[in-house]
Short mmCIF file of C-alpha atoms and ligand atoms in Angstrom, two decimals:
data_model
loop_
_atom_site.label_atom_id
_atom_site.label_comp_id
_atom_site.label_asym_id
_atom_site.label_seq_id
_atom_site.Cartn_x
_atom_site.Cartn_y
_atom_site.Cartn_z
CA MET A 8 35.60 -43.58 -62.84
CA VAL A 9 32.89 -44.12 -65.43
CA ALA A 10 32.11 -40.85 -67.12
CA GLN A 11 28.76 -39.59 -66.02
CA ARG A 12 26.83 -37.16 -68.15
CA ILE A 13 25.97 -33.99 -66.36
CA LYS A 14 23.23 -31.71 -67.51
CA PHE A 15 22.68 -28.17 -66.38
CA GLU A 16 18.99 -27.54 -66.59
CA SER A 17 17.60 -24.53 -64.81
CA LEU A 18 17.97 -21.10 -66.33
CA ARG A 19 19.94 -19.84 -63.37
CA SER A 20 22.21 -22.89 -63.48
CA LEU A 21 22.57 -22.34 -67.19
CA LEU A 22 23.52 -18.73 -66.70
CA SER A 23 25.88 -19.71 -63.92
CA CYS A 24 28.19 -21.54 -66.29
CA ASP A 25 30.10 -19.11 -68.54
CA ARG A 26 30.11 -21.63 -71.35
CA CYS A 27 26.35 -22.04 -71.22
CA VAL A 28 25.10 -18.48 -71.28
CA LYS A 29 24.13 -18.78 -74.92
CA GLN A 30 23.31 -22.49 -74.91
CA LYS A 31 20.12 -24.11 -73.70
CA ASN A 32 21.88 -27.27 -72.65
CA HIS A 33 25.39 -28.09 -71.76
CA THR A 34 26.88 -31.41 -70.82
CA MET A 35 30.29 -32.46 -69.65
CA ASN A 36 31.63 -35.56 -68.01
CA ARG A 37 31.97 -35.81 -64.27
CA ARG A 38 35.75 -35.81 -64.13
CA ARG A 39 35.92 -32.68 -66.21
CA PHE A 40 33.18 -31.19 -64.04
CA VAL A 41 35.22 -31.80 -60.89
CA GLN A 42 38.32 -30.37 -62.55
CA ASN A 43 36.31 -27.33 -63.59
CA SER A 44 34.62 -27.02 -60.23
CA ALA A 45 36.21 -23.67 -59.50
CA LEU A 46 34.45 -22.27 -62.56
CA THR A 47 31.08 -23.97 -62.34
CA LEU A 48 30.67 -23.99 -58.59
CA GLY A 49 31.92 -20.47 -58.39
CA ALA A 50 28.38 -19.73 -59.52
CA LEU A 51 27.45 -20.06 -55.92
CA THR A 52 29.67 -17.28 -54.64
CA LEU A 53 28.07 -13.97 -53.84
CA ALA A 54 30.02 -12.02 -56.46
CA GLN A 55 28.89 -14.33 -59.24
CA GLN A 56 25.35 -14.34 -57.94
CA LYS A 57 25.37 -10.58 -58.50
CA VAL A 58 26.60 -11.00 -62.08
CA LEU A 59 23.97 -13.63 -62.57
CA SER A 60 21.26 -11.42 -61.16
CA ALA A 61 22.25 -8.70 -63.60
CA LEU A 62 22.07 -11.15 -66.50
CA PHE A 63 18.74 -12.48 -65.34
CA THR A 64 17.26 -9.01 -65.06
CA LYS A 65 18.58 -8.10 -68.50
CA GLU A 66 17.09 -11.16 -70.16
CA ASN A 67 13.73 -11.21 -68.43
CA GLY A 68 13.16 -7.67 -67.36
CA ALA A 69 12.23 -8.97 -63.91
CA ALA A 70 14.04 -8.99 -60.61
CA PRO A 71 15.69 -12.37 -59.98
CA PRO A 72 14.50 -14.49 -57.09
CA PRO A 73 16.66 -14.24 -53.96
CA TRP A 74 17.68 -17.88 -54.11
CA MET A 75 20.00 -20.12 -56.14
CA PHE A 76 18.94 -23.53 -57.37
CA HIS A 77 21.91 -25.30 -58.92
CA MET A 78 22.27 -28.81 -60.35
CA MET A 79 25.67 -30.36 -59.54
CA THR A 80 24.92 -33.57 -61.49
CA ASP A 81 21.84 -34.64 -63.42
CA LYS A 82 20.31 -35.87 -60.12
CA ILE A 83 21.86 -33.91 -57.26
CA GLY A 84 21.64 -30.20 -56.67
CA VAL A 85 21.92 -27.48 -54.05
CA PHE A 86 19.68 -24.61 -52.97
CA THR A 87 20.89 -21.50 -51.19
CA GLU A 88 18.96 -18.54 -49.88
CA ARG A 89 19.41 -17.86 -46.17
CA GLY A 90 20.94 -20.23 -43.62
CA GLY A 91 22.45 -23.64 -44.26
CA THR A 92 22.82 -25.04 -47.77
CA ILE A 93 20.07 -27.46 -48.84
CA ALA A 94 21.03 -30.44 -51.02
CA PHE A 95 18.61 -32.72 -52.87
CA LEU A 96 18.50 -35.90 -54.90
CA LEU A 97 16.00 -36.41 -57.73
CA GLU A 98 15.51 -40.11 -58.45
CA LYS A 99 13.01 -41.85 -60.69
CA ASP A 100 10.92 -43.08 -57.76
CA GLY A 101 11.44 -40.41 -55.14
CA ILE A 102 13.23 -37.34 -53.81
CA VAL A 103 15.64 -36.97 -50.89
CA VAL A 104 16.25 -33.57 -49.28
CA VAL A 105 19.06 -32.65 -46.88
CA ASP A 106 18.16 -29.79 -44.50
CA SER A 107 15.30 -27.32 -44.75
CA GLN A 108 16.54 -23.78 -43.89
CA PHE A 109 13.74 -21.61 -42.44
CA PRO A 110 9.93 -21.62 -42.59
CA ASP A 111 10.00 -18.60 -44.96
CA THR A 112 12.66 -19.94 -47.38
CA ALA A 113 11.64 -23.63 -47.49
CA PRO A 114 8.54 -22.86 -49.65
CA HIS A 115 10.81 -21.29 -52.31
CA PHE A 116 12.86 -24.47 -52.39
CA ILE A 117 9.82 -26.76 -52.50
CA GLY A 118 8.30 -24.67 -55.33
CA GLU A 119 11.46 -25.05 -57.46
CA LEU A 120 11.71 -28.73 -56.58
CA GLN A 121 8.15 -29.47 -57.67
CA ARG A 122 8.85 -27.85 -61.01
CA LYS A 123 11.63 -30.41 -61.52
CA SER A 124 9.98 -33.58 -60.26
CA GLU A 125 6.53 -34.88 -59.41
CA GLU A 126 7.91 -37.77 -57.39
CA PRO A 127 7.17 -37.96 -53.64
CA ILE A 128 9.72 -36.73 -51.11
CA LYS A 129 10.82 -39.96 -49.43
CA TYR A 130 13.25 -38.56 -46.90
CA LEU A 131 14.12 -35.24 -45.33
CA LEU A 132 17.51 -35.69 -43.63
CA ASN A 133 18.71 -33.13 -41.06
CA THR A 134 22.47 -32.66 -40.69
CA HIS A 135 21.83 -31.23 -37.18
CA HIS A 136 19.20 -29.37 -35.15
CA HIS A 137 20.05 -25.66 -35.68
CA GLY A 138 17.15 -23.52 -36.88
CA ASP A 139 18.81 -22.59 -40.18
CA HIS A 140 18.91 -26.33 -41.05
CA SER A 141 15.75 -27.77 -39.46
CA GLY A 142 13.47 -24.74 -38.96
CA GLY A 143 11.89 -25.29 -42.39
CA ASN A 144 11.04 -28.95 -41.59
CA VAL A 145 7.51 -27.93 -40.66
CA VAL A 146 6.85 -26.80 -44.26
CA PHE A 147 7.44 -30.42 -45.35
CA LYS A 148 4.57 -31.67 -43.13
CA GLY A 149 2.33 -33.88 -45.24
CA LEU A 150 4.84 -33.80 -48.13
CA VAL A 151 7.59 -36.00 -46.73
CA LYS A 152 7.41 -39.64 -45.69
CA HIS A 153 10.22 -39.70 -43.11
CA VAL A 154 12.45 -37.18 -41.35
CA VAL A 155 15.78 -38.66 -40.24
CA ALA A 156 18.51 -37.24 -37.97
CA HIS A 157 21.06 -38.36 -35.41
CA GLU A 158 19.45 -39.18 -32.04
CA ASN A 159 21.22 -36.23 -30.34
CA SER A 160 20.06 -33.88 -33.09
CA LYS A 161 16.43 -34.81 -32.36
CA LYS A 162 16.97 -34.33 -28.60
CA ASN A 163 18.57 -30.92 -29.23
CA GLN A 164 15.78 -29.84 -31.58
CA GLU A 165 13.18 -30.81 -28.97
CA ARG A 166 15.05 -29.19 -26.09
CA VAL A 167 15.58 -25.88 -27.92
CA ALA A 168 11.97 -25.81 -29.16
CA ILE A 169 10.58 -26.46 -25.66
CA ALA A 170 12.78 -23.67 -24.25
CA SER A 171 11.61 -21.31 -27.03
CA LYS A 172 7.98 -22.47 -26.61
CA ASN A 173 7.63 -23.33 -30.31
CA LEU A 174 7.52 -27.12 -30.27
CA ASP A 175 4.26 -26.90 -32.26
CA LYS A 176 6.19 -25.19 -35.10
CA GLN A 177 8.63 -28.11 -35.51
CA LEU A 178 8.55 -31.26 -37.56
CA LEU A 179 10.75 -33.59 -35.52
CA PRO A 180 12.56 -36.61 -36.95
CA ASP A 181 10.47 -39.80 -36.82
CA ARG A 182 13.60 -41.90 -37.36
CA THR A 183 16.94 -41.56 -35.58
CA TYR A 184 20.20 -43.47 -35.47
CA SER A 185 23.31 -43.63 -33.28
CA ASP A 186 26.27 -44.54 -35.56
CA TYR A 187 25.03 -45.23 -39.04
CA TRP A 188 21.83 -45.08 -41.11
CA GLU A 189 21.24 -46.09 -44.72
CA GLY A 190 18.42 -45.66 -47.17
CA PHE A 191 17.91 -46.58 -50.82
CA VAL A 192 16.09 -44.43 -53.34
CA GLY A 193 16.23 -45.28 -57.05
CA ASP A 194 19.85 -46.04 -57.95
CA GLU A 195 21.28 -44.16 -55.00
CA ARG A 196 22.41 -45.43 -51.60
CA ILE A 197 22.31 -42.72 -48.96
CA VAL A 198 24.35 -43.17 -45.78
CA MET A 199 24.32 -40.95 -42.70
CA HIS A 200 27.45 -41.22 -40.55
CA TYR A 201 28.01 -40.02 -37.02
CA PHE A 202 31.71 -39.52 -36.25
CA GLY A 203 31.20 -37.97 -32.80
CA PRO A 204 30.91 -34.39 -31.50
CA GLY A 205 32.06 -31.41 -33.54
CA HIS A 206 29.92 -28.36 -34.30
CA THR A 207 27.26 -29.95 -31.98
CA ASN A 208 26.95 -33.45 -30.51
CA GLY A 209 24.59 -34.56 -33.29
CA ASP A 210 26.18 -33.75 -36.67
CA SER A 211 25.60 -36.16 -39.54
CA LEU A 212 27.79 -36.51 -42.62
CA ILE A 213 25.39 -37.51 -45.39
CA HIS A 214 26.88 -39.50 -48.26
CA PHE A 215 25.18 -40.00 -51.61
CA GLN A 216 27.36 -42.98 -52.24
CA HIS A 217 26.78 -43.69 -55.92
CA SER A 218 27.32 -40.01 -56.83
CA ASN A 219 30.09 -39.70 -54.21
CA ILE A 220 28.79 -36.42 -52.81
CA VAL A 221 28.81 -35.73 -49.04
CA HIS A 222 26.78 -33.02 -47.28
CA MET A 223 28.92 -31.91 -44.32
CA GLY A 224 26.29 -29.68 -42.69
CA ASP A 225 27.98 -27.21 -40.33
CA LEU A 226 31.01 -29.45 -39.83
CA LEU A 227 32.49 -27.29 -42.59
CA PHE A 228 32.43 -23.49 -42.61
CA ASN A 229 34.40 -22.64 -45.74
CA ARG A 230 36.79 -19.75 -44.89
CA ARG A 231 34.31 -18.46 -42.34
CA HIS A 232 34.63 -18.37 -38.56
CA PRO A 233 32.39 -21.15 -37.27
CA PHE A 234 29.73 -21.25 -34.60
CA VAL A 235 30.77 -23.78 -31.96
CA ASP A 236 27.65 -24.80 -30.02
CA ARG A 237 29.03 -25.84 -26.65
CA SER A 238 25.52 -25.75 -25.15
CA SER A 239 24.72 -28.62 -27.56
CA GLY A 240 27.83 -30.66 -26.82
CA ALA A 241 30.30 -29.23 -29.38
CA SER A 242 34.02 -30.00 -29.08
CA ILE A 243 36.72 -28.30 -31.16
CA LYS A 244 39.26 -31.00 -30.26
CA HIS A 245 36.96 -33.72 -31.46
CA TRP A 246 35.77 -31.69 -34.47
CA ILE A 247 39.33 -31.94 -35.86
CA LYS A 248 39.15 -35.75 -35.48
CA VAL A 249 35.79 -35.81 -37.29
CA LEU A 250 37.27 -33.91 -40.26
CA ASN A 251 40.34 -36.14 -40.42
CA ARG A 252 38.17 -39.24 -40.23
CA ALA A 253 36.02 -37.92 -43.08
CA VAL A 254 39.08 -37.41 -45.29
CA ARG A 255 40.14 -41.02 -44.56
CA HIS A 256 36.65 -42.50 -44.90
CA PHE A 257 35.68 -40.88 -48.19
CA ASP A 258 38.10 -40.52 -51.11
CA LYS A 259 40.04 -37.97 -53.12
CA ASN A 260 37.25 -37.74 -55.72
CA THR A 261 34.49 -37.07 -53.18
CA THR A 262 32.67 -33.76 -53.65
CA TYR A 263 31.61 -32.06 -50.41
CA VAL A 264 28.73 -29.64 -49.76
CA TYR A 265 29.17 -27.16 -46.90
CA GLY A 266 26.63 -25.61 -44.56
CA HIS A 267 28.17 -22.14 -44.95
CA ALA A 268 30.93 -20.27 -46.79
CA ALA A 269 32.34 -16.76 -46.56
CA ASP A 270 31.41 -14.31 -49.32
CA GLY A 271 33.43 -15.15 -52.42
CA HIS A 272 33.99 -18.76 -51.34
CA ASN A 273 32.24 -21.89 -52.53
CA ILE A 274 29.70 -24.01 -50.69
CA VAL A 275 31.03 -27.01 -52.61
CA GLY A 276 34.60 -28.33 -52.79
CA ASN A 277 36.93 -31.25 -52.11
CA TYR A 278 38.93 -32.88 -49.29
CA GLU A 279 41.46 -30.04 -49.27
CA ASP A 280 38.84 -27.74 -47.72
CA LEU A 281 38.36 -30.28 -44.94
CA GLU A 282 42.11 -30.45 -44.31
CA ASN A 283 42.36 -26.65 -44.33
CA PHE A 284 39.48 -26.30 -41.90
CA ALA A 285 41.01 -28.93 -39.58
CA ASP A 286 44.26 -26.90 -39.69
CA TYR A 287 42.31 -23.74 -38.87
CA LEU A 288 40.62 -25.38 -35.85
CA GLY A 289 44.01 -26.71 -34.72
CA ALA A 290 45.46 -23.20 -35.00
CA VAL A 291 42.55 -21.80 -32.95
CA LEU A 292 43.30 -24.27 -30.13
CA THR A 293 47.10 -23.80 -30.22
CA PHE A 294 46.81 -20.01 -30.25
CA THR A 295 44.23 -20.00 -27.44
CA GLU A 296 46.31 -22.35 -25.31
CA GLY A 297 49.35 -20.08 -25.74
CA GLU A 298 47.39 -17.00 -24.71
CA ILE A 299 45.96 -18.74 -21.64
CA LYS A 300 49.48 -19.83 -20.61
CA ALA A 301 50.75 -16.28 -21.21
CA GLY A 302 48.25 -15.06 -18.61
CA LYS A 303 45.88 -13.13 -20.88
CA THR A 304 42.39 -12.33 -19.63
CA LYS A 305 39.50 -13.78 -21.62
CA GLU A 306 38.25 -10.26 -22.31
CA GLY A 307 41.60 -9.15 -23.73
CA PHE A 308 41.96 -12.38 -25.69
CA LEU A 309 38.57 -11.88 -27.39
CA MET A 310 39.87 -8.62 -28.90
CA THR A 311 42.02 -10.75 -31.27
CA LYS A 312 41.47 -9.81 -34.94
CA THR A 313 43.11 -12.75 -36.76
CA ILE A 314 44.28 -16.22 -35.87
CA PRO A 315 48.03 -16.49 -36.55
CA GLY A 316 48.75 -18.30 -39.82
CA MET A 317 45.06 -18.39 -40.74
CA GLY A 318 44.63 -15.09 -42.60
CA GLU A 319 42.19 -16.67 -45.06
CA TRP A 320 39.62 -16.76 -42.27
CA LYS A 321 38.56 -13.16 -41.83
CA GLY A 322 35.43 -11.14 -41.26
CA ASP A 323 32.86 -11.29 -38.52
CA GLY A 324 32.44 -13.87 -35.85
CA ILE A 325 36.00 -14.51 -34.69
CA THR A 326 34.90 -14.33 -31.05
CA ARG A 327 32.71 -17.37 -31.55
CA PRO A 328 35.51 -19.94 -32.06
CA LEU A 329 37.90 -18.06 -29.76
CA GLY A 330 35.38 -17.92 -26.88
CA ALA A 331 34.50 -21.58 -27.38
CA ALA A 332 38.19 -22.62 -27.48
CA TRP A 333 38.88 -20.64 -24.29
CA ASP A 334 35.96 -22.30 -22.50
CA GLU A 335 36.86 -25.75 -23.81
CA LEU A 336 40.48 -25.44 -22.68
CA THR A 337 39.68 -23.97 -19.26
CA ALA A 338 36.72 -26.28 -18.47
CA LYS A 339 37.29 -28.30 -15.32
ZN1 ZN B 425 24.16 -23.37 -40.10
ZN1 ZN B 426 24.74 -25.19 -37.11
#
């Protein structure tokens, strides 16, 4: 792979890299960056955010903002505050944004973005319809040329908004696709793939092909029990196939961005996280099947505290995948 210079620009990004605390600029080649990802991307874990906040306060005497804006390469970065991770691409003739979080956090992101680039936002791409990924779309009204999502994601967004009586607070996709969508901005080719149902029935995997970075949306919860939205067509069995297909389709050097991660875990990683999460989902199904066969009641089963062999997944929310697996396996 041709070495690609990577620049860490923002103060918080700068502070996030141990080697850069005292430097204004720091560059390293992409391969080294990927090898060092545990260090640099660890900036995005909660523990390091706290350290960072302390540093920020010390240097500026002001409370740090509640969000993280982090450049992964000289063109692609991530934003985290509340809800699903936002990714963005800064090109010479336009910006691409993946997901929008909530109406109250999206303005923080847009403010930071506009400090970095004056180019127009060409595309806002939604990985899926959930409110922590598309709720902030409305803040992009008048700023973005096109909103793109999978056709089922648009239907879900509309359906949920009508049921919640807030359709007027949405910015729905004006472009949809069924299997595959591609767009070109500057030097980058952006491809949205639909590999079938998983977390919902409308999850896109969004590939920045030249940079070889894929936003997985909520198809990847890193070491965190996932939400499985059966009311929007989710399937755990098929979710495993989607993850395996992603590992085959992309390559060993692909960097992945995740919708969510447990405290202390990264929102960015490599194919091994996808394999581990597929193993976790497989273990959820196998365990659930065994308990159903053993004659457990659903109520008793939902008291489970850990999934056998999957001790890395701990914390809240275990009933979400277990309940969904039970319902999926017992559905007529
Ligand atoms: Zn989410
Ligand atoms: Zn979701």
